Amino acid sequence: MLDPDALFKVIQENPERFMAALQDASEIAERLTQERTMEALFEAPLTAKMQDWRAIDGDVDAPITIFMYTDFQCPYCARGYQTMQQVKALYGAKVRFVLKHLPLDFHDSAMSAATIFEAINMQSSIEAYQWHNIVFENQAGLNTPDYGVSWMLEMAGAVGADVDRVMSDMGSKSIEARIAADLDEAARLNFSGTPGFLINGIPLNGAYPIDAFASIIDRHLSNID
């Protein structure tokens, strides 16, 4: 039987080795927990609604769907956008992207951005994603609330949308209901911050690097093949 006093003496004499071993054990335990969680999710993936009116970026018949729960003013979402560009370049027609809205209360322009995206989507999903790309590549334009809305509307015109119609549709009950439904779904999926991603039912909550997405996508594709 191990003598507690002897063990305590060893720890006192080797504190750095003990702390390193403890850190290693903690990391191993965390990795095993993550792996078990991931295995459970592949067995029972989460679900998100795909309505007919959703703006889809990519091949509508792609085997991989990434739902993106986004706040246009969130700097981490801008990083997530860059990663999605990498995913698009790497996987091409194998992946389609579907934006959903999770505007955070402390971002003054986030809700307006969500409503403008959906108002543009009522005219053209292609123009909606062109606008989406401009906003994330020039995110500083959102940081002054009054100017931010004007700038976003100007960018709506730049991608070819009818700005008068966009302004009219922004206040519609249908767009309000769309965003409210996205917020409810994000809460159900435990996406409390942004960005959140659902990759064929596998969640990633945060601005993960491309490798994290690739490991999930590759596994899905191997199962499909």
Tab-separated table of C-alpha atoms in Angstrom:
chain	number	residue	atom	x	y	z
A	1	MET	CA	0.000	0.000	0.000
A	2	LEU	CA	1.321	3.447	-0.934
A	3	ASP	CA	2.479	5.518	2.011
A	4	PRO	CA	0.820	8.993	1.752
A	5	ASP	CA	3.670	10.599	3.649
A	6	ALA	CA	6.232	9.145	1.275
A	7	LEU	CA	4.211	10.351	-1.702
A	8	PHE	CA	3.935	13.831	-0.228
A	9	LYS	CA	7.707	13.893	0.330
A	10	VAL	CA	8.346	12.928	-3.303
A	11	ILE	CA	6.045	15.748	-4.459
A	12	GLN	CA	7.811	18.252	-2.192
A	13	GLU	CA	11.200	17.216	-3.514
A	14	ASN	CA	10.088	17.264	-7.189
A	15	PRO	CA	7.454	20.004	-7.518
A	16	GLU	CA	8.214	20.867	-11.139
A	17	ARG	CA	8.071	17.236	-12.281
A	18	PHE	CA	4.851	16.758	-10.324
A	19	MET	CA	3.197	19.821	-11.906
A	20	ALA	CA	4.310	18.742	-15.375
A	21	ALA	CA	2.880	15.247	-14.821
A	22	LEU	CA	-0.355	16.748	-13.503
A	23	GLN	CA	-0.638	19.023	-16.555
A	24	ASP	CA	-0.012	16.071	-18.897
A	25	ALA	CA	-2.655	14.003	-17.126
A	26	SER	CA	-5.139	16.875	-17.336
A	27	GLU	CA	-4.539	17.320	-21.069
A	28	ILE	CA	-4.914	13.581	-21.695
A	29	ALA	CA	-8.170	13.492	-19.731
A	30	GLU	CA	-9.513	16.506	-21.637
A	31	ARG	CA	-8.566	14.990	-24.991
A	32	LEU	CA	-10.228	11.671	-24.108
A	33	THR	CA	-13.380	13.509	-23.051
A	34	GLN	CA	-13.429	15.451	-26.319
A	35	GLU	CA	-12.893	12.259	-28.326
A	36	ARG	CA	-15.730	10.473	-26.512
A	37	THR	CA	-17.998	13.488	-27.042
A	38	MET	CA	-17.104	13.596	-30.741
A	39	GLU	CA	-17.790	9.874	-31.137
A	40	ALA	CA	-21.190	10.311	-29.493
A	41	LEU	CA	-22.005	13.204	-31.833
A	42	PHE	CA	-21.123	11.186	-34.924
A	43	GLU	CA	-23.475	8.492	-33.638
A	44	ALA	CA	-26.251	11.018	-32.931
A	45	PRO	CA	-25.544	14.305	-34.769
A	46	LEU	CA	-27.388	17.503	-33.900
A	47	THR	CA	-29.978	18.911	-36.273
A	48	ALA	CA	-30.744	22.351	-37.698
A	49	LYS	CA	-33.676	23.430	-39.829
A	50	MET	CA	-33.152	24.080	-43.533
A	51	GLN	CA	-36.014	26.217	-44.820
A	52	ASP	CA	-36.673	26.827	-48.510
A	53	TRP	CA	-35.870	30.529	-48.196
A	54	ARG	CA	-32.402	29.997	-46.749
A	55	ALA	CA	-29.488	31.601	-48.558
A	56	ILE	CA	-27.088	28.846	-49.608
A	57	ASP	CA	-23.525	29.529	-50.639
A	58	GLY	CA	-22.212	26.661	-52.739
A	59	ASP	CA	-23.589	23.601	-54.493
A	60	VAL	CA	-27.117	22.941	-53.215
A	61	ASP	CA	-26.465	19.180	-53.519
A	62	ALA	CA	-23.156	19.217	-51.625
A	63	PRO	CA	-22.775	16.278	-49.206
A	64	ILE	CA	-21.472	18.538	-46.430
A	65	THR	CA	-23.535	21.385	-44.973
A	66	ILE	CA	-21.966	23.925	-42.628
A	67	PHE	CA	-24.454	26.065	-40.747
A	68	MET	CA	-22.734	29.263	-39.576
A	69	TYR	CA	-24.245	31.017	-36.536
A	70	THR	CA	-22.921	34.509	-37.019
A	71	ASP	CA	-22.719	38.031	-35.633
A	72	PHE	CA	-21.519	40.349	-38.404
A	73	GLN	CA	-19.834	42.682	-35.902
A	74	CYS	CA	-17.984	39.963	-33.982
A	75	PRO	CA	-14.222	39.948	-34.675
A	76	TYR	CA	-14.093	36.198	-34.054
A	77	CYS	CA	-16.772	35.744	-36.721
A	78	ALA	CA	-14.514	37.644	-39.113
A	79	ARG	CA	-11.819	35.075	-38.344
A	80	GLY	CA	-14.396	32.325	-38.861
A	81	TYR	CA	-15.257	33.844	-42.228
A	82	GLN	CA	-11.607	33.632	-43.283
A	83	THR	CA	-11.531	29.983	-42.233
A	84	MET	CA	-14.686	29.281	-44.243
A	85	GLN	CA	-12.933	30.782	-47.274
A	86	GLN	CA	-10.158	28.238	-46.702
A	87	VAL	CA	-12.706	25.420	-46.407
A	88	LYS	CA	-14.330	26.570	-49.653
A	89	ALA	CA	-10.987	26.603	-51.452
A	90	LEU	CA	-10.051	23.163	-50.102
A	91	TYR	CA	-13.332	21.293	-50.635
A	92	GLY	CA	-15.077	23.168	-53.446
A	93	ALA	CA	-18.443	21.671	-54.430
A	94	LYS	CA	-18.330	19.139	-51.588
A	95	VAL	CA	-19.392	21.781	-49.037
A	96	ARG	CA	-22.294	24.216	-48.934
A	97	PHE	CA	-22.555	27.042	-46.408
A	98	VAL	CA	-25.744	28.299	-44.754
A	99	LEU	CA	-25.714	31.466	-42.672
A	100	LYS	CA	-27.846	31.690	-39.539
A	101	HIS	CA	-28.026	34.672	-37.220
A	102	LEU	CA	-26.789	35.075	-33.674
A	103	PRO	CA	-26.444	38.869	-33.201
A	104	LEU	CA	-25.097	39.637	-29.730
A	105	ASP	CA	-26.732	42.365	-27.654
A	106	PHE	CA	-23.515	44.313	-27.070
A	107	HIS	CA	-22.809	44.761	-30.797
A	108	ASP	CA	-24.826	47.808	-31.823
A	109	SER	CA	-24.897	47.091	-35.554
A	110	ALA	CA	-25.255	43.291	-35.420
A	111	MET	CA	-29.056	43.092	-35.526
A	112	SER	CA	-29.239	45.644	-38.343
A	113	ALA	CA	-26.666	43.619	-40.276
A	114	ALA	CA	-28.711	40.445	-39.825
A	115	THR	CA	-31.877	42.135	-41.072
A	116	ILE	CA	-30.080	43.658	-44.080
A	117	PHE	CA	-28.633	40.267	-45.039
A	118	GLU	CA	-32.084	38.698	-44.991
A	119	ALA	CA	-33.618	41.649	-46.835
A	120	ILE	CA	-31.035	41.227	-49.594
A	121	ASN	CA	-31.658	37.474	-49.535
A	122	MET	CA	-35.311	38.161	-50.371
A	123	GLN	CA	-33.993	39.487	-53.686
A	124	SER	CA	-30.976	37.272	-54.331
A	125	SER	CA	-29.013	34.787	-52.226
A	126	ILE	CA	-25.981	35.416	-54.447
A	127	GLU	CA	-26.091	39.139	-53.698
A	128	ALA	CA	-26.662	38.384	-50.005
A	129	TYR	CA	-23.403	36.422	-49.828
A	130	GLN	CA	-21.545	39.011	-51.885
A	131	TRP	CA	-22.670	41.567	-49.306
A	132	HIS	CA	-21.747	39.168	-46.487
A	133	ASN	CA	-18.204	38.913	-47.862
A	134	ILE	CA	-17.804	42.683	-48.167
A	135	VAL	CA	-18.983	43.233	-44.593
A	136	PHE	CA	-16.598	40.683	-43.095
A	137	GLU	CA	-13.672	41.960	-45.166
A	138	ASN	CA	-14.400	45.544	-44.068
A	139	GLN	CA	-15.856	44.936	-40.612
A	140	ALA	CA	-14.703	48.287	-39.203
A	141	GLY	CA	-17.509	49.872	-41.228
A	142	LEU	CA	-20.002	48.523	-38.668
A	143	ASN	CA	-18.435	50.026	-35.579
A	144	THR	CA	-20.238	53.386	-35.670
A	145	PRO	CA	-23.971	52.577	-35.294
A	146	ASP	CA	-25.475	55.385	-37.413
A	147	TYR	CA	-22.767	55.302	-40.061
A	148	GLY	CA	-22.677	51.499	-39.901
A	149	VAL	CA	-26.254	51.139	-41.142
A	150	SER	CA	-25.686	53.701	-43.901
A	151	TRP	CA	-22.527	51.940	-44.989
A	152	MET	CA	-24.229	48.527	-44.992
A	153	LEU	CA	-27.053	49.882	-47.150
A	154	GLU	CA	-24.509	51.454	-49.480
A	155	MET	CA	-22.821	48.055	-49.794
A	156	ALA	CA	-26.222	46.487	-50.520
A	157	GLY	CA	-26.485	48.811	-53.496
A	158	ALA	CA	-22.928	47.998	-54.503
A	159	VAL	CA	-23.768	44.291	-54.914
A	160	GLY	CA	-26.826	45.133	-57.015
A	161	ALA	CA	-29.668	44.962	-54.490
A	162	ASP	CA	-32.620	47.347	-54.650
A	163	VAL	CA	-31.818	49.473	-51.589
A	164	ASP	CA	-35.300	50.973	-51.272
A	165	ARG	CA	-36.750	47.484	-51.154
A	166	VAL	CA	-34.067	46.397	-48.674
A	167	MET	CA	-34.985	49.275	-46.359
A	168	SER	CA	-38.674	48.389	-46.638
A	169	ASP	CA	-38.131	44.658	-46.002
A	170	MET	CA	-35.808	45.223	-43.032
A	171	GLY	CA	-38.778	45.963	-40.799
A	172	SER	CA	-40.898	43.034	-41.989
A	173	LYS	CA	-42.375	40.519	-39.567
A	174	SER	CA	-41.049	37.664	-41.687
A	175	ILE	CA	-37.419	38.760	-41.244
A	176	GLU	CA	-38.002	39.355	-37.542
A	177	ALA	CA	-39.360	35.807	-37.275
A	178	ARG	CA	-36.397	34.371	-39.209
A	179	ILE	CA	-33.852	35.914	-36.862
A	180	ALA	CA	-35.855	34.981	-33.753
A	181	ALA	CA	-35.977	31.368	-34.951
A	182	ASP	CA	-32.202	31.369	-35.473
A	183	LEU	CA	-31.645	32.700	-31.959
A	184	ASP	CA	-33.868	29.981	-30.510
A	185	GLU	CA	-32.082	27.291	-32.512
A	186	ALA	CA	-28.657	28.566	-31.463
A	187	ALA	CA	-29.742	28.358	-27.825
A	188	ARG	CA	-30.991	24.794	-28.351
A	189	LEU	CA	-27.597	23.873	-29.808
A	190	ASN	CA	-25.773	25.572	-26.888
A	191	PHE	CA	-24.198	28.226	-29.097
A	192	SER	CA	-24.084	31.084	-26.603
A	193	GLY	CA	-21.223	32.977	-28.259
A	194	THR	CA	-20.100	33.492	-31.824
A	195	PRO	CA	-19.154	32.064	-34.175
A	196	GLY	CA	-20.845	28.684	-33.954
A	197	PHE	CA	-20.693	26.045	-36.675
A	198	LEU	CA	-22.655	22.856	-37.290
A	199	ILE	CA	-20.902	20.553	-39.758
A	200	ASN	CA	-23.335	17.825	-40.807
A	201	GLY	CA	-24.544	17.842	-37.224
A	202	ILE	CA	-21.155	18.156	-35.497
A	203	PRO	CA	-20.824	21.427	-33.538
A	204	LEU	CA	-17.768	23.650	-33.235
A	205	ASN	CA	-18.250	26.670	-30.998
A	206	GLY	CA	-15.563	29.261	-31.663
A	207	ALA	CA	-13.086	30.475	-34.273
A	208	TYR	CA	-11.307	27.167	-34.797
A	209	PRO	CA	-8.522	26.792	-37.383
A	210	ILE	CA	-8.989	24.963	-40.677
A	211	ASP	CA	-7.605	21.673	-39.288
A	212	ALA	CA	-10.534	21.315	-36.880
A	213	PHE	CA	-13.032	21.610	-39.738
A	214	ALA	CA	-11.010	19.393	-42.054
A	215	SER	CA	-10.917	16.506	-39.571
A	216	ILE	CA	-14.725	16.550	-39.266
A	217	ILE	CA	-15.375	17.063	-42.983
A	218	ASP	CA	-12.920	14.320	-43.990
A	219	ARG	CA	-14.569	11.860	-41.627
A	220	HIS	CA	-18.007	12.683	-42.987
A	221	LEU	CA	-16.763	12.290	-46.558
A	222	SER	CA	-15.116	8.951	-45.773
A	223	ASN	CA	-18.415	7.677	-44.360
A	224	ILE	CA	-20.274	8.880	-47.451
A	225	ASP	CA	-17.771	7.349	-49.847
